[in-house]
Short mmCIF file of C-alpha atoms and ligand atoms in Angstrom, two decimals:
data_model
loop_
_atom_site.label_atom_id
_atom_site.label_comp_id
_atom_site.label_asym_id
_atom_site.label_seq_id
_atom_site.Cartn_x
_atom_site.Cartn_y
_atom_site.Cartn_z
CA MET A 1 -28.15 -34.41 -42.80
CA LYS A 2 -25.45 -33.65 -41.31
CA GLN A 3 -26.23 -29.27 -42.44
CA LYS A 4 -29.35 -30.27 -40.97
CA LEU A 5 -28.29 -31.37 -37.35
CA ILE A 6 -26.09 -27.88 -37.46
CA LEU A 7 -29.05 -25.26 -38.79
CA ALA A 8 -31.09 -27.06 -36.32
CA GLY A 9 -28.36 -26.90 -33.50
CA LEU A 10 -28.12 -23.08 -33.85
CA LEU A 11 -31.50 -22.68 -34.19
CA ALA A 12 -32.49 -23.75 -30.73
CA GLY A 13 -29.74 -25.12 -29.23
CA SER A 14 -28.82 -28.82 -28.29
CA ALA A 15 -31.99 -30.09 -27.21
CA ALA A 16 -33.22 -29.46 -30.46
CA LEU A 17 -30.37 -31.15 -31.82
CA THR A 18 -30.40 -34.49 -30.19
CA SER A 19 -34.21 -34.13 -31.47
CA MET A 20 -33.79 -33.48 -34.83
CA ALA A 21 -31.04 -36.92 -34.93
CA GLN A 22 -33.21 -38.56 -33.11
CA THR A 23 -36.58 -37.83 -35.30
CA ASP A 24 -33.89 -38.79 -38.45
CA ALA A 25 -32.84 -42.36 -37.16
CA LEU A 26 -35.93 -43.40 -35.91
CA ARG A 27 -38.47 -42.59 -39.09
CA PHE A 28 -39.71 -45.26 -40.84
CA ASN A 29 -39.20 -46.62 -43.84
CA PRO A 30 -42.36 -47.50 -46.12
CA ASP A 31 -40.02 -48.94 -49.19
CA ASN A 32 -38.15 -51.06 -46.92
CA TYR A 33 -40.32 -54.58 -46.92
CA ILE A 34 -40.03 -57.86 -48.51
CA ARG A 35 -43.28 -59.80 -48.72
CA GLN A 36 -44.43 -62.76 -46.53
CA SER A 37 -47.84 -64.85 -45.79
CA LEU A 38 -49.10 -67.23 -43.81
CA THR A 39 -50.89 -70.66 -44.60
CA MET A 40 -53.96 -69.97 -41.84
CA PRO A 41 -55.48 -73.13 -39.85
CA ASP A 42 -58.22 -73.11 -42.49
CA GLY A 43 -56.40 -73.18 -45.81
CA ARG A 44 -56.84 -69.01 -46.77
CA GLU A 45 -53.63 -67.52 -47.62
CA VAL A 46 -52.59 -64.22 -45.83
CA SER A 47 -50.19 -62.32 -47.88
CA TYR A 48 -48.35 -59.23 -46.11
CA LYS A 49 -45.33 -56.41 -45.92
CA ALA A 50 -42.67 -57.36 -43.72
CA TYR A 51 -40.97 -54.53 -42.11
CA GLU A 52 -37.91 -56.38 -39.81
CA GLY A 53 -34.90 -55.68 -37.46
CA ILE A 54 -36.38 -52.05 -36.98
CA TYR A 55 -34.41 -50.23 -34.85
CA TYR A 56 -36.87 -48.57 -31.83
CA VAL A 57 -34.16 -46.40 -29.64
CA THR A 58 -31.49 -44.09 -31.13
CA ASN A 59 -29.55 -45.55 -28.17
CA ILE A 60 -29.16 -48.72 -28.48
CA GLU A 61 -27.78 -51.00 -25.67
CA ASP A 62 -28.73 -54.56 -26.65
CA SER A 63 -28.98 -54.85 -31.47
CA VAL A 64 -30.10 -58.10 -30.70
CA TYR A 65 -33.05 -56.96 -28.76
CA GLN A 66 -34.39 -53.91 -28.94
CA THR A 67 -36.05 -54.24 -32.22
CA LEU A 68 -39.45 -54.50 -34.17
CA ASN A 69 -41.11 -56.25 -36.74
CA ILE A 70 -44.14 -54.70 -38.63
CA TYR A 71 -46.63 -56.84 -40.69
CA VAL A 72 -49.52 -55.05 -42.20
CA PRO A 73 -51.48 -57.04 -45.10
CA ASP A 74 -52.29 -57.14 -48.69
CA ARG A 75 -55.94 -56.68 -47.95
CA LEU A 76 -55.86 -54.12 -44.77
CA ALA A 77 -59.63 -53.99 -42.54
CA ASN A 78 -61.77 -51.96 -44.68
CA ILE A 79 -62.78 -49.61 -41.50
CA PRO A 80 -61.86 -46.83 -41.04
CA ARG A 81 -59.14 -47.06 -38.48
CA VAL A 82 -57.40 -49.80 -37.92
CA PRO A 83 -56.01 -51.65 -35.12
CA VAL A 84 -52.44 -52.57 -34.46
CA LEU A 85 -51.66 -55.70 -32.53
CA LEU A 86 -47.96 -55.26 -30.84
CA ARG A 87 -47.81 -59.28 -29.28
CA THR A 88 -45.01 -59.17 -26.85
CA TYR A 89 -43.59 -63.33 -26.13
CA VAL A 90 -41.61 -62.10 -23.57
CA GLY A 91 -42.10 -65.48 -21.07
CA GLY A 92 -40.50 -66.13 -18.03
CA TYR A 93 -38.95 -62.26 -17.91
CA ALA A 94 -36.37 -63.15 -20.19
CA ALA A 95 -35.00 -60.98 -23.08
CA SER A 96 -37.37 -62.20 -26.30
CA THR A 97 -36.21 -61.09 -29.89
CA ALA A 98 -38.99 -60.45 -32.82
CA LYS A 99 -40.72 -62.81 -34.05
CA SER A 100 -42.85 -63.19 -37.07
CA PRO A 101 -46.21 -63.99 -36.88
CA SER A 102 -47.48 -67.14 -36.26
CA ALA A 103 -50.68 -68.84 -38.15
CA SER A 104 -52.01 -70.41 -34.47
CA ASP A 105 -51.96 -67.50 -32.16
CA ALA A 106 -53.10 -63.87 -32.56
CA THR A 107 -50.44 -62.37 -35.22
CA GLY A 108 -51.75 -64.65 -37.56
CA ARG A 109 -55.12 -63.87 -36.88
CA ALA A 110 -54.84 -60.32 -36.73
CA LEU A 111 -53.76 -60.30 -40.08
CA SER A 112 -56.56 -62.62 -41.62
CA GLU A 113 -58.59 -60.14 -39.88
CA GLY A 114 -57.28 -57.11 -42.12
CA TYR A 115 -55.24 -55.99 -38.82
CA VAL A 116 -50.91 -54.54 -38.56
CA VAL A 117 -48.69 -56.43 -36.39
CA CYS A 118 -46.02 -55.32 -34.49
CA ILE A 119 -43.87 -57.79 -32.79
CA PRO A 120 -41.22 -55.91 -30.53
CA GLY A 121 -37.75 -58.34 -29.29
CA SER A 122 -37.43 -56.37 -25.45
CA ARG A 123 -34.57 -57.16 -23.40
CA GLY A 124 -35.11 -59.50 -20.27
CA SER A 125 -33.25 -61.30 -17.40
CA ASN A 126 -30.98 -63.55 -19.23
CA SER A 127 -29.08 -60.50 -22.24
CA THR A 128 -26.03 -59.39 -21.64
CA VAL A 129 -23.45 -57.31 -23.44
CA GLU A 130 -19.78 -56.97 -23.26
CA ARG A 131 -18.67 -53.72 -22.69
CA ASP A 132 -15.57 -53.07 -21.10
CA GLY A 133 -14.61 -56.66 -21.28
CA SER A 134 -17.14 -56.90 -18.75
CA VAL A 135 -20.36 -59.08 -19.32
CA ILE A 136 -23.60 -56.26 -18.38
CA TYR A 137 -27.20 -57.46 -17.75
CA THR A 138 -29.77 -55.35 -19.78
CA GLY A 139 -32.64 -56.64 -19.44
CA ILE A 140 -33.07 -55.36 -15.18
CA ALA A 141 -36.27 -54.59 -14.49
CA PRO A 142 -37.80 -52.52 -15.44
CA ASN A 143 -35.57 -52.12 -19.60
CA GLY A 144 -37.54 -54.90 -21.19
CA LEU A 145 -41.36 -52.17 -19.63
CA LEU A 146 -39.01 -49.17 -20.97
CA ASP A 147 -38.40 -51.32 -24.20
CA LEU A 148 -41.93 -52.35 -25.10
CA LYS A 149 -43.13 -48.25 -24.30
CA ALA A 150 -39.87 -47.19 -26.12
CA ALA A 151 -42.45 -49.99 -29.25
CA VAL A 152 -44.87 -47.83 -29.14
CA ARG A 153 -44.21 -44.65 -29.04
CA TYR A 154 -42.01 -45.92 -32.16
CA LEU A 155 -45.85 -46.77 -34.33
CA ARG A 156 -47.24 -43.03 -32.51
CA TYR A 157 -44.60 -41.34 -34.23
CA ASN A 158 -44.59 -42.90 -37.34
CA ASP A 159 -48.41 -43.00 -37.34
CA ASP A 160 -48.54 -41.23 -40.58
CA ALA A 161 -46.20 -43.73 -42.48
CA ILE A 162 -47.00 -46.77 -40.48
CA PRO A 163 -50.90 -48.23 -42.34
CA GLY A 164 -53.19 -49.29 -39.37
CA SER A 165 -54.12 -46.34 -36.09
CA SER A 166 -51.72 -45.81 -33.01
CA GLU A 167 -54.62 -44.32 -31.12
CA LEU A 168 -55.39 -48.64 -32.03
CA ILE A 169 -53.08 -50.08 -30.69
CA PHE A 170 -54.02 -52.94 -28.54
CA THR A 171 -50.88 -54.82 -26.71
CA ASP A 172 -51.46 -58.90 -26.14
CA GLY A 173 -49.14 -61.21 -24.31
CA THR A 174 -49.06 -64.59 -21.93
CA SER A 175 -48.09 -64.88 -18.82
CA ALA A 176 -44.72 -62.53 -18.15
CA GLY A 177 -46.24 -61.60 -21.34
CA GLY A 178 -49.43 -60.75 -20.09
CA ALA A 179 -47.55 -58.79 -17.18
CA MET A 180 -46.12 -56.64 -19.77
CA SER A 181 -49.10 -56.47 -21.73
CA SER A 182 -50.97 -54.49 -18.31
CA LEU A 183 -47.95 -52.49 -17.94
CA LEU A 184 -48.37 -51.21 -21.25
CA GLY A 185 -51.87 -50.88 -20.92
CA ALA A 186 -51.64 -49.65 -17.15
CA THR A 187 -48.93 -46.60 -17.32
CA GLY A 188 -49.39 -44.69 -20.35
CA ASN A 189 -47.78 -41.76 -20.45
CA SER A 190 -46.77 -42.34 -16.91
CA LYS A 191 -43.37 -39.98 -15.36
CA ASP A 192 -42.23 -42.12 -13.97
CA TYR A 193 -40.43 -44.14 -16.91
CA ALA A 194 -40.14 -40.63 -19.09
CA GLU A 195 -36.63 -40.08 -18.24
CA SER A 196 -35.57 -43.25 -18.56
CA LEU A 197 -36.74 -43.09 -21.81
CA ARG A 198 -35.73 -39.91 -22.40
CA LYS A 199 -32.05 -41.81 -21.73
CA MET A 200 -32.67 -44.60 -24.42
CA GLY A 201 -33.68 -42.36 -27.25
CA ALA A 202 -36.74 -43.56 -27.71
CA ALA A 203 -39.17 -40.48 -30.05
CA ASP A 204 -40.74 -37.97 -27.59
CA VAL A 205 -44.23 -39.51 -28.57
CA ARG A 206 -47.21 -40.52 -26.43
CA ASP A 207 -47.23 -44.46 -25.13
CA ASP A 208 -50.50 -45.23 -24.24
CA VAL A 209 -52.22 -47.64 -25.58
CA PHE A 210 -56.22 -48.25 -26.95
CA ALA A 211 -56.31 -51.98 -25.30
CA ALA A 212 -54.49 -54.34 -22.93
CA ILE A 213 -55.35 -58.87 -23.54
CA CYS A 214 -53.75 -60.26 -20.69
CA TYR A 215 -53.44 -64.13 -20.60
CA CYS A 216 -52.47 -65.09 -17.30
CA PRO A 217 -50.26 -61.98 -16.58
CA ILE A 218 -47.51 -63.05 -13.96
CA THR A 219 -48.07 -59.83 -11.84
CA ASP A 220 -48.40 -57.52 -8.55
CA LEU A 221 -45.13 -59.84 -7.85
CA ASN A 222 -44.47 -57.79 -4.65
CA HIS A 223 -48.16 -59.58 -2.77
CA ALA A 224 -48.12 -62.78 -4.93
CA ASP A 225 -46.28 -64.56 -2.43
CA MET A 226 -48.65 -63.77 0.01
CA GLU A 227 -51.84 -64.04 -2.50
CA TYR A 228 -50.59 -67.43 -3.78
CA GLU A 229 -49.95 -69.19 0.79
CA TRP A 230 -53.65 -67.51 1.58
CA LEU A 231 -55.27 -69.03 -1.28
CA TYR A 232 -53.43 -72.53 -1.68
CA GLY A 233 -52.87 -72.86 2.33
CA CYS A 234 -56.08 -75.47 2.47
CA THR A 235 -53.72 -77.68 0.66
CA ASN A 236 -50.82 -77.70 2.65
CA THR A 237 -50.55 -81.05 4.43
CA GLY A 238 -52.88 -82.66 1.63
CA VAL A 239 -51.79 -82.52 -2.16
CA ARG A 240 -49.39 -80.05 -1.41
CA HIS A 241 -46.95 -82.62 0.87
CA LEU A 242 -44.89 -79.37 2.40
CA SER A 243 -42.29 -79.58 4.81
CA GLU A 244 -42.59 -78.14 8.58
CA ASP A 245 -40.92 -75.16 7.28
CA GLN A 246 -42.58 -74.40 4.07
CA ILE A 247 -46.14 -74.59 6.10
CA VAL A 248 -44.00 -72.15 8.80
CA ILE A 249 -43.53 -69.72 5.70
CA SER A 250 -46.67 -70.17 3.69
CA ASP A 251 -48.23 -70.01 7.37
CA GLU A 252 -46.54 -66.28 7.31
CA LEU A 253 -47.29 -65.40 3.96
CA ALA A 254 -50.64 -65.97 4.02
CA ALA A 255 -51.40 -64.30 7.14
CA GLU A 256 -49.82 -60.91 5.70
CA CYS A 257 -52.16 -61.20 3.31
CA PRO A 258 -55.86 -59.62 4.37
CA ALA A 259 -54.22 -56.32 5.28
CA TYR A 260 -52.66 -56.09 1.83
CA ILE A 261 -56.74 -57.29 0.23
CA ASN A 262 -58.60 -54.67 1.86
CA SER A 263 -56.04 -52.23 1.79
CA LEU A 264 -57.21 -52.53 -2.08
CA GLY A 265 -60.06 -50.54 -0.81
CA LEU A 266 -62.06 -52.76 -4.81
CA THR A 267 -65.60 -52.04 -4.20
CA LYS A 268 -67.47 -55.75 -6.35
CA PRO A 269 -70.26 -54.22 -8.64
CA ASP A 270 -73.40 -54.07 -6.64
CA GLY A 271 -70.74 -51.42 -4.93
CA THR A 272 -69.99 -52.82 -1.53
CA LEU A 273 -66.13 -53.38 0.07
CA LEU A 274 -63.87 -56.26 -1.55
CA THR A 275 -62.86 -57.76 2.18
CA ALA A 276 -60.53 -60.57 2.92
CA ASP A 277 -63.82 -61.96 4.64
CA ASN A 278 -66.63 -61.88 1.63
CA TYR A 279 -63.06 -62.51 -1.22
CA LYS A 280 -64.07 -65.95 -1.64
CA GLU A 281 -67.63 -65.84 -2.38
CA TYR A 282 -66.38 -63.63 -4.75
CA LEU A 283 -63.74 -65.07 -6.05
CA LYS A 284 -66.06 -68.43 -5.66
CA GLY A 285 -68.15 -65.75 -7.80
CA PHE A 286 -66.07 -66.69 -11.14
CA LEU A 287 -64.90 -69.53 -10.99
CA ILE A 288 -68.63 -70.62 -11.02
CA GLU A 289 -69.53 -68.85 -14.08
CA SER A 290 -66.67 -70.70 -15.80
CA ALA A 291 -68.41 -74.02 -14.98
CA HIS A 292 -71.22 -72.47 -16.59
CA ARG A 293 -70.00 -71.32 -19.18
CA ALA A 294 -68.78 -74.92 -20.04
CA LEU A 295 -72.20 -76.29 -19.35
CA GLN A 296 -73.27 -74.66 -21.90
CA GLU A 297 -71.31 -75.27 -24.25
CA GLY A 298 -71.62 -79.27 -23.29
CA CYS A 299 -68.36 -80.01 -21.74
CA GLU A 300 -68.31 -82.29 -18.58
CA ILE A 301 -68.01 -81.48 -15.27
CA PRO A 302 -66.51 -84.45 -12.92
CA ASP A 303 -68.56 -84.72 -9.44
CA SER A 304 -65.56 -84.83 -7.21
CA ILE A 305 -64.12 -81.29 -7.74
CA GLY A 306 -65.72 -79.84 -5.81
CA PHE A 307 -68.48 -77.71 -7.76
CA LYS A 308 -72.57 -78.44 -7.09
CA PHE A 309 -74.70 -79.06 -9.10
CA TYR A 310 -78.56 -78.53 -9.54
CA GLN A 311 -79.61 -82.19 -8.38
CA ASP A 312 -77.68 -81.97 -5.77
CA LYS A 313 -79.47 -79.56 -4.10
CA MET A 314 -82.79 -80.25 -5.31
CA GLU A 315 -82.39 -84.85 -4.08
CA PRO A 316 -81.66 -83.76 -0.20
CA MET A 317 -84.48 -80.67 -0.51
CA GLY A 318 -86.98 -82.68 -2.82
CA ALA A 319 -88.17 -79.48 -4.47
CA GLY A 320 -87.79 -79.25 -7.67
CA PRO A 321 -89.64 -76.52 -9.94
CA GLY A 322 -92.97 -77.85 -8.75
CA GLY A 323 -92.07 -78.39 -5.76
CA PRO A 324 -91.72 -81.23 -3.27
CA ILE A 325 -90.97 -84.61 -5.80
CA PRO A 326 -93.81 -87.16 -5.35
CA ALA A 327 -92.29 -90.93 -4.22
CA GLY A 328 -91.67 -92.48 -6.64
CA GLU A 329 -91.39 -89.92 -9.21
CA GLN A 330 -88.84 -88.96 -11.64
CA ARG A 331 -87.52 -85.46 -11.21
CA PRO A 332 -88.77 -82.98 -13.03
CA PRO A 333 -86.33 -82.22 -16.33
CA PHE A 334 -84.67 -78.70 -16.53
CA GLY A 335 -84.62 -76.33 -18.78
CA ASP A 336 -88.32 -75.21 -17.67
CA GLY A 337 -88.39 -71.68 -17.29
CA ARG A 338 -85.87 -71.10 -14.44
CA GLN A 339 -82.78 -69.31 -14.32
CA ALA A 340 -79.64 -70.29 -12.92
CA PRO A 341 -79.53 -67.15 -10.55
CA SER A 342 -76.17 -64.83 -12.56
CA PHE A 343 -72.77 -65.04 -10.72
CA GLY A 344 -69.52 -62.62 -10.80
CA PRO A 345 -69.69 -59.26 -12.37
CA GLY A 346 -70.16 -58.26 -15.22
CA ASN A 347 -72.90 -59.85 -17.95
CA ALA A 348 -73.02 -63.68 -16.33
CA PRO A 349 -74.37 -66.20 -18.59
CA ARG A 350 -78.01 -66.34 -17.64
CA PHE A 351 -78.44 -70.18 -17.86
CA ASN A 352 -81.79 -71.28 -19.67
CA LYS A 353 -80.97 -75.30 -21.40
CA THR A 354 -82.00 -78.74 -20.65
CA SER A 355 -78.51 -80.08 -18.62
CA ASP A 356 -77.10 -79.06 -14.98
CA PHE A 357 -76.71 -75.97 -13.47
CA VAL A 358 -74.04 -75.45 -10.66
CA THR A 359 -75.18 -73.81 -7.62
CA GLY A 360 -72.13 -74.35 -5.31
CA LEU A 361 -68.18 -74.21 -5.04
CA ASP A 362 -66.64 -76.58 -1.97
CA LEU A 363 -63.32 -74.24 -3.35
CA ASP A 364 -61.09 -75.26 -0.34
CA LYS A 365 -61.78 -78.39 -2.87
CA TYR A 366 -61.47 -77.24 -6.25
CA LEU A 367 -58.10 -75.96 -5.24
CA ALA A 368 -56.98 -79.25 -3.92
CA TYR A 369 -58.38 -80.47 -7.77
CA VAL A 370 -55.96 -77.60 -9.27
CA ALA A 371 -52.66 -78.14 -6.98
CA SER A 372 -53.63 -82.26 -8.11
CA VAL A 373 -53.27 -81.31 -12.20
CA THR A 374 -50.25 -79.40 -11.55
CA PRO A 375 -47.79 -79.31 -8.91
CA LEU A 376 -47.86 -76.26 -7.08
CA LYS A 377 -44.91 -74.29 -6.65
CA THR A 378 -43.06 -74.56 -2.85
CA PRO A 379 -43.61 -71.02 -0.34
CA PRO A 380 -42.47 -68.65 -1.30
CA ALA A 381 -43.49 -69.17 -5.28
CA PHE A 382 -41.75 -66.30 -6.25
CA ASP A 383 -39.34 -63.24 -4.50
CA GLN A 384 -38.48 -67.84 -3.57
CA MET A 385 -34.36 -66.85 -3.63
CA GLY A 386 -32.33 -67.33 0.74
CA VAL A 387 -36.00 -68.47 1.63
CA LEU A 388 -36.19 -71.97 1.90
CA ILE A 389 -33.70 -72.63 -1.20
CA GLU A 390 -30.65 -70.85 -3.15
CA THR A 391 -31.92 -71.14 -6.39
CA PRO A 392 -33.09 -67.61 -7.61
CA SER A 393 -36.64 -67.80 -9.66
CA PRO A 394 -37.29 -65.75 -12.90
CA GLU A 395 -38.36 -62.88 -11.00
CA ASN A 396 -35.71 -62.74 -8.26
CA LYS A 397 -33.04 -62.93 -11.73
CA VAL A 398 -35.02 -60.00 -13.44
CA PHE A 399 -34.97 -58.06 -10.31
CA GLY A 400 -31.49 -58.63 -9.90
CA ASN A 401 -28.35 -56.10 -10.94
CA LYS A 402 -26.30 -55.09 -14.32
CA ASN A 403 -24.03 -57.62 -12.98
CA GLY A 404 -25.96 -60.33 -13.33
CA ASP A 405 -26.36 -60.83 -9.64
CA ALA A 406 -30.55 -61.99 -8.72
CA ALA A 407 -32.17 -60.02 -6.23
CA ASN A 408 -34.95 -60.34 -3.00
CA PHE A 409 -38.12 -57.80 -4.39
CA THR A 410 -39.81 -58.18 -0.99
CA ASP A 411 -39.27 -57.00 2.81
CA PHE A 412 -40.17 -60.43 3.63
CA SER A 413 -38.08 -62.76 1.58
CA LEU A 414 -34.86 -60.56 2.31
CA ARG A 415 -36.01 -60.83 5.84
CA HIS A 416 -35.59 -64.53 5.42
CA ARG A 417 -32.48 -64.67 3.52
CA LEU A 418 -30.21 -62.44 5.64
CA HIS A 419 -32.18 -63.22 8.78
CA ASP A 420 -32.85 -59.46 10.05
CA SER A 421 -36.14 -59.08 10.55
CA LYS A 422 -36.18 -55.38 10.60
CA ALA A 423 -33.94 -55.47 6.68
CA LYS A 424 -35.43 -53.39 4.17
CA LEU A 425 -34.86 -53.37 0.34
CA SER A 426 -33.20 -50.30 -0.86
CA ALA A 427 -34.93 -47.50 -1.81
CA ASP A 428 -34.20 -48.24 -5.81
CA MET A 429 -35.03 -51.75 -5.28
CA THR A 430 -38.80 -50.43 -4.21
CA ARG A 431 -38.75 -47.77 -7.35
CA ARG A 432 -38.32 -50.87 -9.37
CA VAL A 433 -40.68 -52.59 -8.50
CA ALA A 434 -42.87 -50.70 -7.71
CA LEU A 435 -42.64 -48.85 -11.56
CA MET A 436 -43.15 -53.38 -12.50
CA ASN A 437 -46.42 -53.31 -10.95
CA PRO A 438 -49.31 -52.27 -12.91
CA MET A 439 -51.79 -52.54 -9.74
CA ASN A 440 -49.90 -48.56 -8.90
CA TYR A 441 -51.22 -46.73 -12.11
CA ILE A 442 -54.65 -47.75 -12.03
CA GLY A 443 -57.63 -44.75 -10.43
CA ASN A 444 -54.81 -42.41 -9.04
CA GLY A 445 -54.51 -40.31 -12.90
CA SER A 446 -50.96 -40.57 -12.75
CA ALA A 447 -50.76 -42.67 -16.31
CA LYS A 448 -53.82 -42.75 -18.95
CA VAL A 449 -54.90 -46.66 -18.64
CA ALA A 450 -56.33 -48.13 -21.34
CA PRO A 451 -60.13 -47.87 -21.42
CA ASN A 452 -60.59 -51.31 -22.77
CA TRP A 453 -59.19 -54.66 -21.58
CA TYR A 454 -59.21 -58.21 -22.27
CA ILE A 455 -58.32 -60.23 -19.44
CA ARG A 456 -58.33 -64.45 -18.89
CA HIS A 457 -56.88 -66.76 -16.65
CA GLY A 458 -57.13 -69.95 -16.46
CA ALA A 459 -59.65 -72.28 -14.41
CA LYS A 460 -56.63 -74.93 -13.65
CA ASP A 461 -53.17 -72.25 -14.18
CA ARG A 462 -51.60 -71.95 -10.68
CA ASP A 463 -48.91 -70.04 -11.63
CA THR A 464 -49.96 -67.07 -9.69
CA SER A 465 -52.53 -67.28 -7.33
CA PHE A 466 -56.37 -66.13 -8.93
CA LEU A 467 -56.34 -63.02 -7.05
CA VAL A 468 -53.32 -61.18 -8.93
CA PRO A 469 -55.61 -61.44 -12.34
CA VAL A 470 -59.06 -61.30 -10.35
CA ASN A 471 -57.82 -57.46 -8.18
CA LEU A 472 -56.14 -56.73 -11.61
CA ALA A 473 -59.80 -56.41 -13.29
CA THR A 474 -61.80 -55.66 -10.59
CA LYS A 475 -59.46 -52.58 -10.11
CA LEU A 476 -59.82 -51.56 -13.42
CA MET A 477 -63.61 -52.13 -13.53
CA ASN A 478 -64.40 -50.23 -10.21
CA ALA A 479 -61.70 -47.47 -11.96
CA GLY A 480 -64.80 -47.56 -14.76
CA LYS A 481 -62.68 -49.05 -18.00
CA ASN A 482 -64.42 -51.41 -20.03
CA VAL A 483 -63.04 -54.49 -19.25
CA ASP A 484 -64.16 -58.52 -20.21
CA PHE A 485 -62.40 -60.61 -17.39
CA ALA A 486 -63.31 -64.77 -17.02
CA LEU A 487 -61.09 -67.88 -16.09
CA PRO A 488 -61.77 -70.22 -18.72
CA TRP A 489 -62.61 -73.57 -17.92
CA ASN A 490 -59.86 -76.09 -17.75
CA ARG A 491 -57.73 -73.86 -19.04
CA PRO A 492 -53.78 -74.21 -17.77
CA HIS A 493 -51.05 -71.80 -17.67
CA SER A 494 -51.29 -70.60 -21.82
CA GLY A 495 -52.50 -68.12 -23.83
CA ASP A 496 -54.13 -66.84 -27.17
CA TYR A 497 -56.56 -69.36 -26.97
CA ASN A 498 -60.04 -68.68 -28.39
CA LEU A 499 -58.96 -66.30 -30.67
CA ASP A 500 -62.27 -66.07 -32.49
CA ASP A 501 -63.95 -65.00 -28.39
CA LEU A 502 -61.01 -62.50 -28.19
CA PHE A 503 -61.80 -61.19 -32.19
CA ARG A 504 -65.01 -61.26 -31.35
CA TRP A 505 -64.35 -59.07 -28.19
CA ILE A 506 -61.67 -56.37 -30.41
CA ALA A 507 -64.46 -56.00 -33.22
CA SER A 508 -67.02 -54.61 -30.47
CA THR A 509 -64.28 -52.35 -29.18
CA ILE A 510 -63.66 -50.48 -31.50
CA GLN A 511 -67.96 -50.10 -34.08
C1 DHB B 1 -43.17 -67.43 -16.26
C2 DHB B 1 -44.47 -68.43 -15.80
C3 DHB B 1 -44.07 -68.52 -13.91
O1 DHB B 1 -44.70 -69.40 -13.25
C4 DHB B 1 -43.50 -66.97 -13.18
O2 DHB B 1 -43.57 -66.87 -12.67
C5 DHB B 1 -42.60 -66.40 -14.13
C6 DHB B 1 -43.22 -65.81 -15.91
C7 DHB B 1 -44.33 -67.41 -17.76
O3 DHB B 1 -44.34 -68.10 -18.12
O4 DHB B 1 -43.29 -66.44 -18.74
#
């Protein structure tokens, strides 16, 4: 090893020396594993080789978190290129250790499908090390993302030695982890992260991925507050019970949202511009599609939460498929060949069943229902520190500094905290915030964006505005990506559900 380094240094100078040293330290050892197994919910036993505690950078700052685990099933899928599921367990923008697979989530399922699984740890808002007697916060943004990108690079760097194909990496995460997954999908090979990754000693290879699976991504953080208030403002004096001060903040934030929506320049599937004026109709399409699917699957949807059903429309008009209903007769049966209109983009299911179907939605009523199930966040929902309360949110913490001081990440909240209407984020904070927003990298050629996306946000998930996943999915569709997007019925803030659907989708992308 030493001789090799000297030789390399003599031959090609110090750059080559660094990369040779790094090269060896990042080499995967195929013999260094233990055997493990999982019992799946159906009783099947899945056995695999477990390669655990692998450092994915050479300049390790935080040895607790900067490691990854790789799991290789004994029965690898019998296909030419085997996918690798890279599952992050980041939650709340906190640090996450490299975990073991679980029979109840996508990791166990992936192993049972014969896919390789990688579970990286990553630094986050609460990870610290002690240096020269001081506590250093190691995981301030964008360090957690850099760690995950380094993990992707490790897989690609060792593609020849690790079973599975690094050209078929599927990232998967929920909530802040969903945000990380969306960032991994959106920022492939972007030069914005290159220098930091080099300093960390990440492998010097590409970090784009094949697919991103994002459950309820808590992202677009610098617009999430206005998106929340613009959507949920209708509940302020009702179910949300805001104080007068809170209503002032809510209204100020909501007022900023239309300009943001219009600035995105997004288009609907029919090619027309998506604007603040038609946005709510567009959003309703996704919720109505969700309700359609739920009805098809046999769910009952109460009459009281805003959806309008076929009968509602028929009865007052007195007109059914066969024309007006004669007095005293029953209304005609459904399932008579008429189909519900197709709502939402993509392939909304065509409804042709003997049951009701949804014809409309009172959005304000539905939003009040969502707010009644789980109390809404108070404004500002994300950059909250110093506006009406002092408590930092998870996002204030992750945008904090190395000493552990939380920080604002929007001009809006900074101005309120400092009582200075001209205050502005520092250039460094603006840069960090931009690095954490996948919307900045889609559709402008600045990164290699994953070609495949699976995005889910529960239809009763209030942790962020529906606008966040809807804008992300729409921007990706506009950029020509293969996007499977839905707001699944009755789902709260959660992830890795409906694994049959997810793994059908995964299979469809690798055909
Ligand atoms: C998570 C949830 C939130 O509501 C939030 O603001 C940030 C992170 C999470 O569950 O990861």
